[in-house]
Amino acid sequence: METTDVFRRPMKDLRISVTDRCNYRCRYCMPLDQYVWIEKRELLTFEEIVRLARLFVDLGVGRIRITGGEPLVRRDLDRLLGDLSKIGGLKDLSLTTNGSFLARSAPALKRAGLRRINVSLDTLDPDKFRAITKRGRLEDVLEGILAARDTGMAPIKINTVVIRGINDDEIMDLVEYSREHGLQARFIEYMDVGNANDWSLERTVTKQEILDRIRSRYPLEAVGREESRAPAVNYRFLDGAGQIGIIGSVTEPFCSTCSRVRLTADGQMVTCLFASGGHDLKRLLRGGSSDVEIRSFLERVWSVREDRFSDRRWQQIRTDGYHRKDHRKIEMITLGG
Ligand code: SAM
Ligand code: SF4
Ligand code: SF4
């Protein structure tokens, strides 16, 4: 069954945030002062998450990504992954993590059915790592990445948000690191997610610029998107050392094919990364609604979806009319990236 929105975009990918907590405080993501943390009793239980995931899959979702906050701070996450991996009709299950706890949790995650993983890594310089994350230790993440690789998870994608003046001088170091260890580097344009970071267009290193820099050392051939709706455009190294991906979220927006729906840790269904609000599914779950009722609610919400924030932003940037503080957005740690 396929569920489509106003622009005939199907609902195909579900991102589930399992917590808004995080052991890091990345400067481009974490709202510090004004944020009200989700209370524990408001978090969906694993049973509630799995029930909703099944209903989303009934409506055509084929891929689920677990995210957060930092998903690995949620206790017994492998149990959730085990239950999700058994959902019939689900084609792909993945996880995005900061990698800090991966060394100890990778084997259990793999046993639970996780076959691939994305790890965020913005720098290979230990001091800079500390400055960006405020709390993290680079060596933990590097150890975690290799532990995940040793379990046989593949591909392992290394997500780097490129910020001018912060880590754009490290693009090639991260490319070399990924090539050396059989990982897939993925560079992401810096976005104005949430309400607290210091985003500006000048700080966004464009997809084209990232590509040009890598190409100046390694010839690349465009492979295209893994799936027609995937955000990353992939490029293969002509020398055979794997591939990289670049996500042009700001300068090459992909709203026209966006099939992503998000579930917050407290049970809000959100139809865009830049939305200012969501639709309360916890109320339905805890109010005794049947599967049929919840499914038709999900369908209704998706059927009127008109989100195309990044398309509009790019149009406005080019006509000089973009004011980033114009509307209040849900924070990235609530939504999951
Ligand atoms: N804590 C996990 C992690 O860091 O991988 C998962 C959640 S995090 C919100 C998901 C992804 O969003 C990370 O790869 C992070 O780098 C990315 N992200 C956060 N803020 C961003 C921003 N302003 N622009 C682009 N990507 C961002
Ligand atoms: Fe935490 Fe991930 Fe946000 Fe960094 S990017 S603060 S690790 S949720
Ligand atoms: Fe999808 Fe919203 Fe991002 Fe556009 S801005 S690609 S609609 S999440």
CSV table of C-alpha atoms and ligand atoms in Angstrom, one decimal:
chain,number,residue,atom,x,y,z
A,1,MET,CA,0.0,0.0,0.0
A,2,GLU,CA,1.4,3.4,-0.9
A,3,THR,CA,0.5,6.6,0.9
A,4,THR,CA,1.2,9.8,-0.9
A,5,ASP,CA,1.1,13.5,0.0
A,6,VAL,CA,-0.1,16.6,-1.8
A,7,PHE,CA,2.9,16.5,-4.2
A,8,ARG,CA,2.5,12.7,-4.7
A,9,ARG,CA,5.5,11.9,-2.6
A,10,PRO,CA,5.2,8.5,-1.0
A,11,MET,CA,5.9,7.9,2.7
A,12,LYS,CA,8.8,5.5,2.5
A,13,ASP,CA,11.4,6.3,5.2
A,14,LEU,CA,10.8,6.5,9.0
A,15,ARG,CA,13.3,8.1,11.3
A,16,ILE,CA,12.7,7.2,14.9
A,17,SER,CA,14.2,9.3,17.6
A,18,VAL,CA,14.5,7.1,20.8
A,19,THR,CA,15.7,9.9,23.1
A,20,ASP,CA,16.5,13.6,23.0
A,21,ARG,CA,19.4,13.1,25.5
A,22,CYS,CA,23.0,13.1,24.3
A,23,ASN,CA,26.3,12.8,26.0
A,24,TYR,CA,27.7,15.4,23.6
A,25,ARG,CA,26.9,19.1,23.1
A,26,CYS,CA,27.8,19.7,19.5
A,27,ARG,CA,27.8,23.4,18.8
A,28,TYR,CA,25.8,23.1,15.6
A,29,CYS,CA,23.1,20.9,17.0
A,30,MET,CA,22.5,21.3,20.7
A,31,PRO,CA,20.3,24.0,22.0
A,32,LEU,CA,21.7,24.8,25.4
A,33,ASP,CA,19.8,27.2,27.5
A,34,GLN,CA,16.2,27.2,26.4
A,35,TYR,CA,15.6,23.5,25.8
A,36,VAL,CA,13.1,21.6,27.9
A,37,TRP,CA,14.1,17.9,28.0
A,38,ILE,CA,11.4,15.3,27.4
A,39,GLU,CA,10.4,13.7,30.7
A,40,LYS,CA,11.0,10.0,31.0
A,41,ARG,CA,7.3,9.1,31.3
A,42,GLU,CA,6.6,10.9,28.1
A,43,LEU,CA,9.1,8.7,26.1
A,44,LEU,CA,7.4,6.0,24.0
A,45,THR,CA,8.1,2.5,25.3
A,46,PHE,CA,9.8,0.0,22.9
A,47,GLU,CA,6.4,-1.7,22.6
A,48,GLU,CA,4.8,1.5,21.5
A,49,ILE,CA,7.5,2.3,19.1
A,50,VAL,CA,7.3,-1.2,17.5
A,51,ARG,CA,3.5,-0.9,17.2
A,52,LEU,CA,3.8,2.4,15.4
A,53,ALA,CA,6.6,1.1,13.2
A,54,ARG,CA,4.4,-1.8,12.1
A,55,LEU,CA,1.6,0.6,11.2
A,56,PHE,CA,4.0,2.8,9.2
A,57,VAL,CA,5.3,-0.3,7.4
A,58,ASP,CA,1.7,-1.2,6.6
A,59,LEU,CA,1.4,2.2,4.9
A,60,GLY,CA,4.4,1.7,2.7
A,61,VAL,CA,7.5,2.6,4.8
A,62,GLY,CA,10.3,0.3,3.8
A,63,ARG,CA,13.3,1.8,5.7
A,64,ILE,CA,13.7,2.7,9.3
A,65,ARG,CA,16.6,4.7,10.8
A,66,ILE,CA,17.1,4.9,14.6
A,67,THR,CA,18.4,8.3,15.8
A,68,GLY,CA,18.2,10.8,18.6
A,69,GLY,CA,19.8,12.7,20.5
A,70,GLU,CA,22.3,9.9,20.9
A,71,PRO,CA,20.4,6.7,20.4
A,72,LEU,CA,22.9,4.6,22.3
A,73,VAL,CA,22.2,6.4,25.6
A,74,ARG,CA,18.8,4.7,25.6
A,75,ARG,CA,19.1,1.5,27.6
A,76,ASP,CA,18.7,-1.9,25.9
A,77,LEU,CA,18.5,-0.4,22.5
A,78,ASP,CA,19.5,-3.8,21.0
A,79,ARG,CA,16.1,-5.1,22.2
A,80,LEU,CA,14.3,-2.5,20.2
A,81,LEU,CA,16.4,-3.2,17.1
A,82,GLY,CA,15.7,-6.9,17.5
A,83,ASP,CA,12.0,-6.3,17.5
A,84,LEU,CA,12.1,-3.9,14.6
A,85,SER,CA,14.2,-6.2,12.5
A,86,LYS,CA,11.5,-8.8,12.6
A,87,ILE,CA,8.8,-6.6,11.1
A,88,GLY,CA,7.7,-8.2,7.9
A,89,GLY,CA,8.0,-6.0,4.8
A,90,LEU,CA,10.8,-3.8,6.3
A,91,LYS,CA,13.6,-3.7,3.8
A,92,ASP,CA,16.3,-1.8,5.7
A,93,LEU,CA,17.1,-0.9,9.3
A,94,SER,CA,19.9,1.5,10.2
A,95,LEU,CA,21.2,3.7,13.0
A,96,THR,CA,22.9,7.0,13.3
A,97,THR,CA,25.2,7.5,16.3
A,98,ASN,CA,28.0,9.7,17.5
A,99,GLY,CA,30.0,6.5,18.0
A,100,SER,CA,31.0,7.2,21.6
A,101,PHE,CA,29.5,4.0,23.0
A,102,LEU,CA,29.9,1.9,19.9
A,103,ALA,CA,33.0,0.0,21.0
A,104,ARG,CA,31.0,-1.8,23.7
A,105,SER,CA,27.6,-2.0,21.9
A,106,ALA,CA,28.5,-2.9,18.3
A,107,PRO,CA,28.4,-6.7,18.8
A,108,ALA,CA,25.0,-6.6,20.5
A,109,LEU,CA,23.6,-4.3,17.8
A,110,LYS,CA,24.8,-6.6,15.1
A,111,ARG,CA,23.3,-9.7,16.8
A,112,ALA,CA,20.0,-7.8,17.1
A,113,GLY,CA,19.9,-7.5,13.3
A,114,LEU,CA,21.6,-4.1,12.6
A,115,ARG,CA,23.5,-4.6,9.3
A,116,ARG,CA,24.7,-1.1,8.7
A,117,ILE,CA,25.4,2.0,10.6
A,118,ASN,CA,26.2,5.7,10.2
A,119,VAL,CA,28.7,7.3,12.6
A,120,SER,CA,29.1,11.1,12.9
A,121,LEU,CA,32.7,12.3,12.8
A,122,ASP,CA,33.6,15.9,12.0
A,123,THR,CA,37.3,16.0,12.7
A,124,LEU,CA,40.3,13.8,13.3
A,125,ASP,CA,42.0,16.3,15.5
A,126,PRO,CA,41.4,15.4,19.2
A,127,ASP,CA,41.4,19.0,20.4
A,128,LYS,CA,39.1,20.1,17.7
A,129,PHE,CA,36.9,17.1,18.4
A,130,ARG,CA,36.6,18.2,22.0
A,131,ALA,CA,35.9,21.8,21.0
A,132,ILE,CA,33.1,20.8,18.7
A,133,THR,CA,31.4,18.1,20.9
A,134,LYS,CA,32.3,19.9,24.2
A,135,ARG,CA,32.5,16.5,25.9
A,136,GLY,CA,33.6,13.8,23.5
A,137,ARG,CA,36.9,11.9,23.1
A,138,LEU,CA,37.9,11.2,19.6
A,139,GLU,CA,39.6,8.0,20.4
A,140,ASP,CA,36.4,6.5,21.7
A,141,VAL,CA,34.7,7.2,18.4
A,142,LEU,CA,37.6,5.8,16.3
A,143,GLU,CA,37.6,2.7,18.4
A,144,GLY,CA,33.8,2.4,18.0
A,145,ILE,CA,34.0,2.7,14.2
A,146,LEU,CA,36.5,-0.1,14.0
A,147,ALA,CA,34.6,-2.3,16.4
A,148,ALA,CA,31.5,-1.9,14.2
A,149,ARG,CA,33.5,-2.7,11.1
A,150,ASP,CA,34.9,-5.8,12.9
A,151,THR,CA,31.3,-7.1,13.5
A,152,GLY,CA,30.9,-7.2,9.7
A,153,MET,CA,28.4,-4.3,9.5
A,154,ALA,CA,28.6,-2.7,6.1
A,155,PRO,CA,28.6,-0.2,4.8
A,156,ILE,CA,29.8,2.0,7.6
A,157,LYS,CA,29.2,5.6,6.6
A,158,ILE,CA,31.0,8.4,8.3
A,159,ASN,CA,28.9,11.5,8.4
A,160,THR,CA,30.7,14.9,8.5
A,161,VAL,CA,28.9,18.2,8.7
A,162,VAL,CA,31.3,20.6,7.0
A,163,ILE,CA,31.4,24.1,8.5
A,164,ARG,CA,33.6,26.8,7.0
A,165,GLY,CA,36.3,27.9,9.3
A,166,ILE,CA,35.8,24.9,11.6
A,167,ASN,CA,36.5,21.7,9.8
A,168,ASP,CA,36.6,22.4,6.1
A,169,ASP,CA,40.3,22.1,6.1
A,170,GLU,CA,39.9,18.4,7.1
A,171,ILE,CA,37.8,17.2,4.1
A,172,MET,CA,40.8,15.4,2.6
A,173,ASP,CA,42.0,13.9,5.9
A,174,LEU,CA,38.5,12.4,6.4
A,175,VAL,CA,38.6,11.1,2.8
A,176,GLU,CA,42.0,9.5,3.4
A,177,TYR,CA,40.8,8.0,6.7
A,178,SER,CA,37.7,6.5,5.1
A,179,ARG,CA,39.6,5.1,2.2
A,180,GLU,CA,42.2,3.6,4.4
A,181,HIS,CA,39.7,1.8,6.7
A,182,GLY,CA,37.1,0.7,4.1
A,183,LEU,CA,34.5,3.2,5.2
A,184,GLN,CA,32.2,5.5,3.2
A,185,ALA,CA,32.8,9.2,3.9
A,186,ARG,CA,29.6,11.3,3.6
A,187,PHE,CA,29.8,15.1,3.7
A,188,ILE,CA,26.8,17.1,4.7
A,189,GLU,CA,26.2,20.8,4.0
A,190,TYR,CA,25.7,22.7,7.3
A,191,MET,CA,22.1,23.5,7.8
A,192,ASP,CA,20.1,25.9,9.9
A,193,VAL,CA,18.3,23.2,11.9
A,194,GLY,CA,16.8,24.1,15.2
A,195,ASN,CA,16.9,27.6,16.7
A,196,ALA,CA,20.3,27.8,18.4
A,197,ASN,CA,23.2,27.3,16.0
A,198,ASP,CA,25.2,30.0,14.3
A,199,TRP,CA,24.3,29.0,10.8
A,200,SER,CA,24.9,31.4,7.9
A,201,LEU,CA,25.2,30.7,4.2
A,202,GLU,CA,28.9,31.7,4.4
A,203,ARG,CA,29.5,28.9,6.8
A,204,THR,CA,28.0,26.3,4.5
A,205,VAL,CA,30.6,24.7,2.3
A,206,THR,CA,28.6,23.8,-0.8
A,207,LYS,CA,28.3,20.3,-2.3
A,208,GLN,CA,30.1,21.6,-5.4
A,209,GLU,CA,33.0,23.0,-3.4
A,210,ILE,CA,33.4,19.7,-1.4
A,211,LEU,CA,33.3,17.7,-4.7
A,212,ASP,CA,35.9,20.0,-6.3
A,213,ARG,CA,38.3,19.7,-3.4
A,214,ILE,CA,38.1,15.9,-3.4
A,215,ARG,CA,38.4,15.7,-7.2
A,216,SER,CA,41.5,17.7,-7.1
A,217,ARG,CA,43.3,14.7,-5.5
A,218,TYR,CA,41.2,11.8,-6.6
A,219,PRO,CA,39.3,11.5,-9.9
A,220,LEU,CA,35.7,10.6,-9.2
A,221,GLU,CA,32.8,9.3,-11.3
A,222,ALA,CA,29.2,10.2,-10.3
A,223,VAL,CA,27.1,7.2,-9.3
A,224,GLY,CA,24.0,9.0,-8.4
A,225,ARG,CA,21.7,8.4,-5.5
A,226,GLU,CA,21.6,5.0,-3.8
A,227,GLU,CA,17.8,5.1,-4.1
A,228,SER,CA,16.0,7.8,-6.1
A,229,ARG,CA,14.8,9.4,-2.9
A,230,ALA,CA,18.1,9.2,-1.0
A,231,PRO,CA,19.6,12.6,0.1
A,232,ALA,CA,23.2,11.7,-0.7
A,233,VAL,CA,24.6,11.8,-4.2
A,234,ASN,CA,27.4,9.2,-4.5
A,235,TYR,CA,30.7,9.3,-6.3
A,236,ARG,CA,33.1,6.4,-7.0
A,237,PHE,CA,36.8,6.7,-6.8
A,238,LEU,CA,38.2,5.8,-10.2
A,239,ASP,CA,41.1,4.0,-8.5
A,240,GLY,CA,38.6,1.5,-7.1
A,241,ALA,CA,39.0,2.6,-3.4
A,242,GLY,CA,35.2,2.7,-2.7
A,243,GLN,CA,32.9,5.7,-2.8
A,244,ILE,CA,31.9,8.9,-1.1
A,245,GLY,CA,28.5,10.6,-0.7
A,246,ILE,CA,27.7,14.3,-0.5
A,247,ILE,CA,24.4,15.7,0.8
A,248,GLY,CA,23.6,19.1,-0.6
A,249,SER,CA,20.8,19.9,1.8
A,250,VAL,CA,21.1,23.6,1.3
A,251,THR,CA,22.3,24.2,-2.2
A,252,GLU,CA,20.8,21.2,-3.9
A,253,PRO,CA,17.6,20.6,-2.0
A,254,PHE,CA,15.7,17.3,-2.5
A,255,CYS,CA,12.3,18.2,-1.2
A,256,SER,CA,10.6,17.1,-4.4
A,257,THR,CA,11.5,13.5,-3.6
A,258,CYS,CA,11.4,13.6,0.2
A,259,SER,CA,9.7,10.5,1.5
A,260,ARG,CA,10.9,10.9,5.1
A,261,VAL,CA,8.6,10.9,8.1
A,262,ARG,CA,9.9,11.4,11.7
A,263,LEU,CA,8.8,10.1,15.0
A,264,THR,CA,10.0,11.9,18.1
A,265,ALA,CA,10.9,10.1,21.3
A,266,ASP,CA,7.7,11.4,22.9
A,267,GLY,CA,5.5,10.2,20.0
A,268,GLN,CA,5.1,13.2,17.7
A,269,MET,CA,4.8,12.4,14.0
A,270,VAL,CA,6.7,15.1,12.1
A,271,THR,CA,6.6,15.5,8.4
A,272,CYS,CA,9.7,17.8,7.8
A,273,LEU,CA,13.1,18.4,9.5
A,274,PHE,CA,12.2,22.1,9.6
A,275,ALA,CA,8.7,21.7,11.0
A,276,SER,CA,7.6,23.8,13.9
A,277,GLY,CA,5.2,21.2,15.3
A,278,GLY,CA,4.1,17.6,15.1
A,279,HIS,CA,1.1,15.3,15.4
A,280,ASP,CA,0.5,13.6,18.7
A,281,LEU,CA,0.6,9.8,18.3
A,282,LYS,CA,1.2,9.1,22.0
A,283,ARG,CA,-2.2,10.4,22.8
A,284,LEU,CA,-3.7,7.9,20.4
A,285,LEU,CA,-1.6,5.0,21.7
A,286,ARG,CA,-2.3,5.7,25.3
A,287,GLY,CA,-5.9,6.7,24.7
A,288,GLY,CA,-6.8,3.2,23.5
A,289,SER,CA,-7.1,3.9,19.7
A,290,SER,CA,-7.1,0.8,17.5
A,291,ASP,CA,-4.6,0.0,14.9
A,292,VAL,CA,-7.1,0.9,12.2
A,293,GLU,CA,-7.7,4.3,13.8
A,294,ILE,CA,-4.0,5.1,14.2
A,295,ARG,CA,-3.3,4.0,10.6
A,296,SER,CA,-5.9,6.2,9.2
A,297,PHE,CA,-4.6,9.1,11.3
A,298,LEU,CA,-1.1,8.6,9.9
A,299,GLU,CA,-2.6,8.5,6.4
A,300,ARG,CA,-4.5,11.6,6.9
A,301,VAL,CA,-1.5,13.5,8.2
A,302,TRP,CA,0.6,12.4,5.3
A,303,SER,CA,-2.1,13.0,2.7
A,304,VAL,CA,-2.1,16.8,3.4
A,305,ARG,CA,1.6,17.2,3.7
A,306,GLU,CA,3.0,20.2,1.8
A,307,ASP,CA,6.4,20.6,3.3
A,308,ARG,CA,9.2,21.8,1.0
A,309,PHE,CA,11.2,24.0,3.4
A,310,SER,CA,14.7,23.6,1.8
A,311,ASP,CA,13.4,24.2,-1.7
A,312,ARG,CA,11.8,27.5,-0.5
A,313,ARG,CA,14.9,28.4,1.5
A,314,TRP,CA,17.1,28.0,-1.6
A,315,GLN,CA,14.7,30.1,-3.7
A,316,GLN,CA,14.7,32.8,-1.1
A,317,ILE,CA,18.4,32.8,-0.6
A,318,ARG,CA,18.9,33.4,-4.3
A,319,THR,CA,16.4,36.2,-4.3
A,320,ASP,CA,17.9,37.6,-1.0
A,321,GLY,CA,14.7,37.1,1.0
A,322,TYR,CA,15.7,34.3,3.5
A,323,HIS,CA,15.4,35.2,7.2
A,324,ARG,CA,16.3,32.1,9.2
A,325,LYS,CA,14.7,33.2,12.4
A,326,ASP,CA,11.3,33.7,10.7
A,327,HIS,CA,9.8,30.6,12.2
A,328,ARG,CA,10.5,28.5,15.3
A,329,LYS,CA,11.6,24.9,14.5
A,330,ILE,CA,11.6,21.7,16.4
A,331,GLU,CA,15.2,21.1,17.6
A,332,MET,CA,17.4,18.5,15.9
A,333,ILE,CA,17.9,16.5,19.1
A,334,THR,CA,14.1,16.1,19.4
A,335,LEU,CA,13.6,15.1,15.8
A,336,GLY,CA,16.7,13.1,15.0
A,337,GLY,CA,18.8,14.1,12.0
B,1,SAM,N1,23.7,11.8,18.0
B,1,SAM,C1,23.7,11.1,16.8
B,1,SAM,C2,24.8,11.6,15.9
B,1,SAM,O1,25.4,12.6,16.2
B,1,SAM,O2,25.1,10.9,14.9
B,1,SAM,C3,22.4,11.1,16.0
B,1,SAM,C4,21.6,12.3,16.0
B,1,SAM,S1,22.3,13.7,15.2
B,1,SAM,C5,21.1,15.0,15.4
B,1,SAM,C6,22.1,13.2,13.5
B,1,SAM,C7,23.0,13.9,12.5
B,1,SAM,O3,22.6,15.2,12.3
B,1,SAM,C8,24.4,13.9,12.8
B,1,SAM,O4,25.2,13.3,11.7
B,1,SAM,C9,24.8,15.3,12.9
B,1,SAM,O5,26.0,15.6,12.5
B,1,SAM,C10,23.7,15.9,12.0
B,1,SAM,N2,23.5,17.4,12.3
B,1,SAM,C11,23.3,18.0,13.5
B,1,SAM,N3,23.2,19.3,13.3
B,1,SAM,C12,23.4,19.6,12.0
B,1,SAM,C13,23.4,20.8,11.2
B,1,SAM,N4,23.2,21.9,11.8
B,1,SAM,N5,23.6,20.7,9.9
B,1,SAM,C14,23.8,19.5,9.3
B,1,SAM,N6,23.7,18.3,10.0
B,1,SAM,C15,23.6,18.3,11.3
B,2,SF4,FE1,24.4,14.8,20.2
B,2,SF4,FE2,24.4,14.0,17.7
B,2,SF4,FE3,23.5,16.5,18.3
B,2,SF4,FE4,26.1,16.0,18.5
B,2,SF4,S1,24.9,15.9,16.6
B,2,SF4,S2,24.8,17.0,20.0
B,2,SF4,S3,26.1,13.9,19.1
B,2,SF4,S4,22.6,14.6,18.9
B,3,SF4,FE1,12.1,16.8,3.3
B,3,SF4,FE2,11.6,19.0,4.7
B,3,SF4,FE3,14.1,18.3,4.2
B,3,SF4,FE4,12.5,19.2,2.2
B,3,SF4,S1,13.2,20.4,4.0
B,3,SF4,S2,13.9,17.5,2.1
B,3,SF4,S3,10.5,18.3,2.9
B,3,SF4,S4,12.7,17.2,5.5
